[in-house]
Coordinates of C-alpha atoms in Angstrom, one line a residue:
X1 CA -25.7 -83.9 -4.9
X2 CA -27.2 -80.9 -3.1
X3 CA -27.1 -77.5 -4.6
X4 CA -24.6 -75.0 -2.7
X5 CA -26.1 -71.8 -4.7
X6 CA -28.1 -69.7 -1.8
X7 CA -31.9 -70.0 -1.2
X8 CA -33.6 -66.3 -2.5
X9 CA -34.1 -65.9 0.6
X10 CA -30.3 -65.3 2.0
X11 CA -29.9 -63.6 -1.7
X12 CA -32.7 -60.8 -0.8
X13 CA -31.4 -60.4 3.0
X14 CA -27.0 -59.9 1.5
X15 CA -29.0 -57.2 -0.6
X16 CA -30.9 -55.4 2.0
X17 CA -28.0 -55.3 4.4
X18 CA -25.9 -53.8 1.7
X19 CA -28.0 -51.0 1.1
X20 CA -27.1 -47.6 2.2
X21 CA -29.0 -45.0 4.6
X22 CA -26.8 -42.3 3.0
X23 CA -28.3 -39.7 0.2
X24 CA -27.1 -39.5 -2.9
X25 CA -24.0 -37.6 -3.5
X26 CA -25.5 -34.6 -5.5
X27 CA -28.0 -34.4 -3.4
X28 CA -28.3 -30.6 -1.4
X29 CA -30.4 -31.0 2.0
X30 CA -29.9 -27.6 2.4
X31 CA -31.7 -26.4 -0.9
X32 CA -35.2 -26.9 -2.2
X33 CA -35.7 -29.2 -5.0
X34 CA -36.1 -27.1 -8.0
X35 CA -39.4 -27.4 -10.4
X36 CA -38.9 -27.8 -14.1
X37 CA -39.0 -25.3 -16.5
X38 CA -41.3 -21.7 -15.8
X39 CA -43.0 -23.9 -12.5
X40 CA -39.4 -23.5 -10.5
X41 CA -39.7 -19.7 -9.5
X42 CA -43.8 -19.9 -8.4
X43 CA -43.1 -23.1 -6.1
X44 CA -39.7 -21.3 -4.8
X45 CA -42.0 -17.7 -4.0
X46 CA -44.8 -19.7 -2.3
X47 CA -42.0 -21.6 -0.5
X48 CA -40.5 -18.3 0.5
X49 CA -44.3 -17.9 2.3
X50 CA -44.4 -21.1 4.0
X51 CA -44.9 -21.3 7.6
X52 CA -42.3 -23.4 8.3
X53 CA -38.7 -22.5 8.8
X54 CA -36.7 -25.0 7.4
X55 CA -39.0 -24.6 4.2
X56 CA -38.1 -21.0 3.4
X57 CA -34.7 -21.2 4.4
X58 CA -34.3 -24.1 1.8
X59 CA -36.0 -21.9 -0.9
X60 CA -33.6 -18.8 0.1
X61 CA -30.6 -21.2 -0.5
X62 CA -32.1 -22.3 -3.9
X63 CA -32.1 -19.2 -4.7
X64 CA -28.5 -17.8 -4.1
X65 CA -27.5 -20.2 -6.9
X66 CA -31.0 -19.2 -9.4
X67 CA -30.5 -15.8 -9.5
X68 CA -27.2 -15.3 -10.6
X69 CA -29.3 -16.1 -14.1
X70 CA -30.5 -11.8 -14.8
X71 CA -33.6 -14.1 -17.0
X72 CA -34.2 -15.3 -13.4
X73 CA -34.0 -12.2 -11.6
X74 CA -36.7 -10.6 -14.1
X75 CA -38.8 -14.0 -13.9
X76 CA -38.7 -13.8 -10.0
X77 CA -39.6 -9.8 -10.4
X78 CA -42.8 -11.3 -12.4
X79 CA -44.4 -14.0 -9.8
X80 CA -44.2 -11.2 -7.0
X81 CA -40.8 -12.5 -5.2
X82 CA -39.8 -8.7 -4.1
X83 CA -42.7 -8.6 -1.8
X84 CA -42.2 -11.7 -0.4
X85 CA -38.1 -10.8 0.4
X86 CA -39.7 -7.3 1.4
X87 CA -41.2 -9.4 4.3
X88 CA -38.7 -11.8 5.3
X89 CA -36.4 -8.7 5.9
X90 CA -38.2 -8.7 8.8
X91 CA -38.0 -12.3 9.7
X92 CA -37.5 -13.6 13.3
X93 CA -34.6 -16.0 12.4
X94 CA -31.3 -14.2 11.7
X95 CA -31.1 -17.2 8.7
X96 CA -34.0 -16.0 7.0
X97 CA -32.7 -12.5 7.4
X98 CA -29.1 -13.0 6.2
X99 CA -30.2 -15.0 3.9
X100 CA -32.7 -12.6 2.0
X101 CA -30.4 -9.8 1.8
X102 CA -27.9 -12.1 0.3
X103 CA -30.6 -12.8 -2.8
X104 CA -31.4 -9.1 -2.6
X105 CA -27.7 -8.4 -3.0
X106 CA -27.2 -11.0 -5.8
X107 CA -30.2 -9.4 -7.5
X108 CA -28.6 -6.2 -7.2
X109 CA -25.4 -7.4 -9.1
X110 CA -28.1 -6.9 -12.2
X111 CA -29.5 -3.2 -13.8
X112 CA -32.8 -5.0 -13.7
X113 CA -32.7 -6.0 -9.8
X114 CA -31.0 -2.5 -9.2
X115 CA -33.9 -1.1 -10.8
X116 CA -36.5 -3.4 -8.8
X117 CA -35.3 -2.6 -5.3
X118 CA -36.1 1.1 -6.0
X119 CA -39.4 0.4 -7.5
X120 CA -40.4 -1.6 -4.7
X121 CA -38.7 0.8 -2.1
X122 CA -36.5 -1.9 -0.5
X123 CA -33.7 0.2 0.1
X124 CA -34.7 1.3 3.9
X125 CA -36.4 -2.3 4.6
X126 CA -32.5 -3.9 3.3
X127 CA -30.8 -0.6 6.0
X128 CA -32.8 -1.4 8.6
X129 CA -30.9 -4.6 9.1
X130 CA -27.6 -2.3 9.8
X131 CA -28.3 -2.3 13.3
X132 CA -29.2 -6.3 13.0
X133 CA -27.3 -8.3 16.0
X134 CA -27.0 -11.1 13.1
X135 CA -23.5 -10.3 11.8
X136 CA -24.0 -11.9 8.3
X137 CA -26.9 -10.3 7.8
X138 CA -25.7 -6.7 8.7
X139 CA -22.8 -7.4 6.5
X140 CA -24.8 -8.6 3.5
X141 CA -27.3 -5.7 4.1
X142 CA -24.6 -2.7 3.6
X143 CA -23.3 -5.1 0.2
X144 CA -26.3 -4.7 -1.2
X145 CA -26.8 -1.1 -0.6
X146 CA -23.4 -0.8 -1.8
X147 CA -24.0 -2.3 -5.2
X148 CA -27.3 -0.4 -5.3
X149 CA -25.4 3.3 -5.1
X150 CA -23.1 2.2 -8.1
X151 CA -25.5 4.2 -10.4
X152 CA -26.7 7.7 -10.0
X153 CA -30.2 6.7 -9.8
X154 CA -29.5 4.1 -6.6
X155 CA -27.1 6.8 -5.1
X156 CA -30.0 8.8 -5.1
X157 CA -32.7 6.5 -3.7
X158 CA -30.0 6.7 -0.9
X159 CA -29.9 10.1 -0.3
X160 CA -33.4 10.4 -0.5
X161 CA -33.7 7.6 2.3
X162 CA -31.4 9.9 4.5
X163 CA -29.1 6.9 4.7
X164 CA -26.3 8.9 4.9
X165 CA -26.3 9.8 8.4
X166 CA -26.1 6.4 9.7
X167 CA -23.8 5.3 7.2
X168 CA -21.0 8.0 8.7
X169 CA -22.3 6.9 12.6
X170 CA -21.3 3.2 11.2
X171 CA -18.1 3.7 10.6
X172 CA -17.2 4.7 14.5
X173 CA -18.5 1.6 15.4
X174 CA -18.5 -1.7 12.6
X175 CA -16.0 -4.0 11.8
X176 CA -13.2 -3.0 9.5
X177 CA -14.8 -5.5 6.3
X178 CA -18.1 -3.0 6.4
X179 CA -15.9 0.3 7.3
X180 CA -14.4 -0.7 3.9
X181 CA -17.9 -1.1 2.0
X182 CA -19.6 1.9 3.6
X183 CA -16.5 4.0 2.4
X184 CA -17.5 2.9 -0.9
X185 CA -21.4 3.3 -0.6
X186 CA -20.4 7.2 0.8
X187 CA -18.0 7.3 -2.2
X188 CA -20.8 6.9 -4.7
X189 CA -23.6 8.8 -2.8
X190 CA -21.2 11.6 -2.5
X191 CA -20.7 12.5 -6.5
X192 CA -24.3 13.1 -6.2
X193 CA -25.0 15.0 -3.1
X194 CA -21.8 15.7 -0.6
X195 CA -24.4 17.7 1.9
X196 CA -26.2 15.3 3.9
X197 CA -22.1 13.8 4.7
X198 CA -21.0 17.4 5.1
X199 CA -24.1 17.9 8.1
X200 CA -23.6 14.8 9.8
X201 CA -19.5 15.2 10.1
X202 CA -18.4 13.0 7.9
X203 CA -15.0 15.2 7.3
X204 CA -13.8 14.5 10.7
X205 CA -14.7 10.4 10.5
X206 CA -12.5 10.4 7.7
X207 CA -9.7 12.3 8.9
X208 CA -9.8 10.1 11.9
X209 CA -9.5 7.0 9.5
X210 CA -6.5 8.6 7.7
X211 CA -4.6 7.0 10.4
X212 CA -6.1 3.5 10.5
X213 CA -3.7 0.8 10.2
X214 CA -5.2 -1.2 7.3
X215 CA -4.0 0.6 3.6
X216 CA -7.6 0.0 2.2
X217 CA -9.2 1.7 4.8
X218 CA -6.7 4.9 4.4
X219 CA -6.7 4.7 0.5
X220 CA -10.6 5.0 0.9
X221 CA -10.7 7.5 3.7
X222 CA -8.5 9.5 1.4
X223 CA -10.5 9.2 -1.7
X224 CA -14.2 9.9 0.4
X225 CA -12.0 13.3 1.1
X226 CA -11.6 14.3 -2.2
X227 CA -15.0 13.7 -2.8
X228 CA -16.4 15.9 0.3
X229 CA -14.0 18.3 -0.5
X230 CA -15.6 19.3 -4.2
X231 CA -18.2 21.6 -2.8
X232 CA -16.2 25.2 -1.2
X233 CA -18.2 24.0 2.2
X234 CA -16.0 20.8 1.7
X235 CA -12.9 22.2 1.2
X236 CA -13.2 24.9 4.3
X237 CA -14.2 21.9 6.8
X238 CA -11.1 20.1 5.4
X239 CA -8.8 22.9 6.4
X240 CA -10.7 23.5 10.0
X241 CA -10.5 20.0 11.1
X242 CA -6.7 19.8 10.0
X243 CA -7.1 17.5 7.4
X244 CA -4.3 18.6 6.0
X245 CA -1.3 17.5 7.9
X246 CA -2.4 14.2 8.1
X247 CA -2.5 13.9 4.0
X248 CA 0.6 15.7 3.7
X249 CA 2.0 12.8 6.0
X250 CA 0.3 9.8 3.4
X251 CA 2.0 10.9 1.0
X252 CA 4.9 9.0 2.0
X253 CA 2.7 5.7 2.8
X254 CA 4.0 2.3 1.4
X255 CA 1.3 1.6 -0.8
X256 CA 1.3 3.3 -3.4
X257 CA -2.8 4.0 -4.1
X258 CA -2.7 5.6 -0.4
X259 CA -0.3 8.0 -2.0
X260 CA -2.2 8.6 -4.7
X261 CA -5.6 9.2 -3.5
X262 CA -3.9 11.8 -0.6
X263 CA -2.1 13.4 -3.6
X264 CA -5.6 13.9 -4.9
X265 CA -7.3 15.2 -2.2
X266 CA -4.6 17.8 -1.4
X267 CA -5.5 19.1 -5.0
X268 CA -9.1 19.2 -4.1
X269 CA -8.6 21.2 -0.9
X270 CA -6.0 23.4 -2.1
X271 CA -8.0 24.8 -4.7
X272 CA -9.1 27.8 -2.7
X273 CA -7.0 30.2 -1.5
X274 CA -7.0 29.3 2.1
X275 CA -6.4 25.7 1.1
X276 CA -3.2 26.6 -0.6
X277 CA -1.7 28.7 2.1
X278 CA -2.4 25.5 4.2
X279 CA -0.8 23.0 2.1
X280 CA 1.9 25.1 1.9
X281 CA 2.8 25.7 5.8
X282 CA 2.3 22.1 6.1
X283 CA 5.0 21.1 3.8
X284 CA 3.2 19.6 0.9
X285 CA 5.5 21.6 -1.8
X286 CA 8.1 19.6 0.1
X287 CA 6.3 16.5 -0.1
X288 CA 5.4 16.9 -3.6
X289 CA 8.3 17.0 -5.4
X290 CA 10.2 14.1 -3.6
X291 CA 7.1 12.0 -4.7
X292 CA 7.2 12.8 -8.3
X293 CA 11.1 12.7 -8.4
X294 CA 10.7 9.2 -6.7
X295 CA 7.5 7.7 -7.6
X296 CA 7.0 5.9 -11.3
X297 CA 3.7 4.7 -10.3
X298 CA 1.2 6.5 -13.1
X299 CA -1.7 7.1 -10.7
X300 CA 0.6 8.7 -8.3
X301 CA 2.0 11.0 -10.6
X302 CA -0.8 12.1 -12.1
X303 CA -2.6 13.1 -8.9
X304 CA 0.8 14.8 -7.7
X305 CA 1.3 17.0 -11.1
X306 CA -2.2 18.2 -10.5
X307 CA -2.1 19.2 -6.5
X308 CA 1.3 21.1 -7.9
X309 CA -0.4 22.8 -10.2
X310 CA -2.6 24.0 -7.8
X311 CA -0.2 25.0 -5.4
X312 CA 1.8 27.0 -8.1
X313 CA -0.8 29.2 -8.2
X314 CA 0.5 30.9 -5.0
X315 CA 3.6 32.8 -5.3
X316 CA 5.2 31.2 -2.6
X317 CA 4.5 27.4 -3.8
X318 CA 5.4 28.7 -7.6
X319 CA 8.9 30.2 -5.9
X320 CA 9.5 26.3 -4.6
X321 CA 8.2 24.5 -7.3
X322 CA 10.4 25.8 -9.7
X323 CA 12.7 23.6 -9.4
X324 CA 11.1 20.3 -11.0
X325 CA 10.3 22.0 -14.2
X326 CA 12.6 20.0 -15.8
X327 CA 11.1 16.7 -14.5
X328 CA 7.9 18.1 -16.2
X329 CA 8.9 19.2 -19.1
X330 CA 10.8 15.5 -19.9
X331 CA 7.3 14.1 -18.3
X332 CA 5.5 16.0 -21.2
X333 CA 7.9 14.7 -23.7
X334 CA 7.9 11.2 -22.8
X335 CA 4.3 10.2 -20.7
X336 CA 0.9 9.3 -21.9
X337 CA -1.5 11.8 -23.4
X338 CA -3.3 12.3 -20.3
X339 CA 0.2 12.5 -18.4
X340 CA 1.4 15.2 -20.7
X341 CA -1.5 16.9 -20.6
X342 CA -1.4 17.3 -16.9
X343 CA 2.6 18.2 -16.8
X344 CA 2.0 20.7 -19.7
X345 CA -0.5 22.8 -17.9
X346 CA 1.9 22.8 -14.5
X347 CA 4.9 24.0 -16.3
X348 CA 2.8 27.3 -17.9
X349 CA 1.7 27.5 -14.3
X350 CA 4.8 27.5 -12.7
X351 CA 6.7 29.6 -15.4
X352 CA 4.0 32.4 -15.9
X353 CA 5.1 35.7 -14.5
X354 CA 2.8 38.5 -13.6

């Protein structure tokens, strides 16, 4: 009786035409492989230094997903890896270049990588790349200068780089997703030092974006106003450029932090004298009131009681405002501390007599 079982011959070809060309499911083409243990950031840095381009684009992508470790970010700090992102900032594939700013922006998400890209004076390497055709990689550039002015000393290192300049020019010209991060950046930079915006015009490029039809880019271009405005050279620019009107006019925009950052930078400018009369010819009394009769939304309220108060400080404004001392007084009675501190202070205002 002959055997029917198959020869190992037909056995071995069945298994090598079952096998698969495909990789393994978990396995990333796009990444480097990682080394074990304290050998995975050397290999990745003197990947980063390899001649060939596939090679440090893999070790960029590897380390997107490493460094979102801070032990990582001060490991990578150790084995010289700022230096080596220093010079692929200047890489001639728009990859490589995207790419590294997006580490150098992940590093910056930590107070040790914060700290790092000013002791190795990345900061202007990282702006250079705002005028970079690559749009990822001009986009990922202005994050990371973003998160670096989040603290005073990285606002600084901003200033001091005379960043601020090209930051205003950027927001004629770039896309409305980096208008919105270079609002912020200024924001930041501006608590420290609000000349270097003041110089390069930065008054009027926000008044122009008071009118922009996206609600983040207004409640931003509002707030950047109140922050120029601190300084008396702010607040007179304000007033000369007709800032004015235009905030007077937000105050009745349909989101409700557009009303309140306008509300606060009409209390800014009209602390001066010439600010007041202003605000007051405009129609911001007006304006005003209907807001805090209408609106219940705290921040708006709280920005609104404090551009009143100002205002009552003029007779004319005081004559007007007279009217929602009542609404005050029950705000003092019933609102949070900080509410009824604010309300408090605008009723003596408005009440005093000379």
């Amino acid at each position: 009786r002959a055997s029917t079982a198959p020869s190992f011959k037909q056995w071995y070809q069945r298994r090598v035409r079952g096998i698969t060309t495909a990789l393994p499911p978990n396995i990333d083409i796009t990444k480097a492989d990682l080394a074990y243990g304290e050998h995975m950031l050397p290999k990745l840095n003197r990947q980063l230094q390899d001649e060939a381009l596939i090679t440090r684009q893999r070790a960029l992508n590897a380390l997107c997903d490493v460094l979102h470790n801070p032990e990582h970010v001060s490991a990578a700090l150790k084995v010289g890896m700022a230096n080596s992102l220093k010079r692929l900032l200047c890489d001639a594939d728009g990859t490589v270049r995207w790419k590294a700013t997006e580490v150098l922006f992940i590093c910056s998400n930590h107070a040790i990588g914060r700290d790092s890209i000013l002791q190795f004076e990345l900061i202007e390497p990282i702006s250079a790349l705002f005028d970079d055709t690559h749009d990822d990689a001009r986009l990922m550039s202005h994050r990371a200068v973003e998160s670096v002015s989040h603290t005073v000393n990285g606002a600084q290192g901003i200033v001091n780089a005379n960043l601020i300049g090209k930051l205003v020019e950027k927001l004629k010209t770039e896309t409305d997703e980096i208008k919105e991060i270079v609002l912020d950046t200024l924001h930041y930079c501006m608590k420290v030092d609000s000349e270097q915006a003041l110089g390069a015009g930065a008054i009027d490029v926000f008044t122009t974006m008071l009118h922009h039809g996206t609600w983040e880019i207004r409640g931003k271009a509002a707030r950047d106003i109140m922050d120029i405005t601190f300084p008396l050279e702010g607040k007179q620019a304000a007033v000369k450029v007709k800032c004015i009107p235009v905030l007077v006019t937000l105050l009745a925009d349909r989101n409700f932090q557009v009303r309140a950052q306008a509300a606060g930078a009409l209390m800014s400018i009209a602390i001066t004298t010439e600010g007041k009369k202003e605000s007051i010819k405009e129609g911001a009394v007006e304006a005003l009131m209907k807001l805090l009769a209408e609106d219940e939304m705290s921040d708006v309220r709280l920005n609104v009681i404090k551009a009143i108060t100002m205002l009552a400080e003029d007779p004319e404004g005081r004559q007007k405002l007279t009217e929602i001392v009542p609404i005050l007084e029950e705000i003092t009675n019933t609102g949070g501390p900080m509410m009824k501190k604010v309300a408090s202070t605008a009723v003596k205002v408005i009440t005093w007599k000379p």
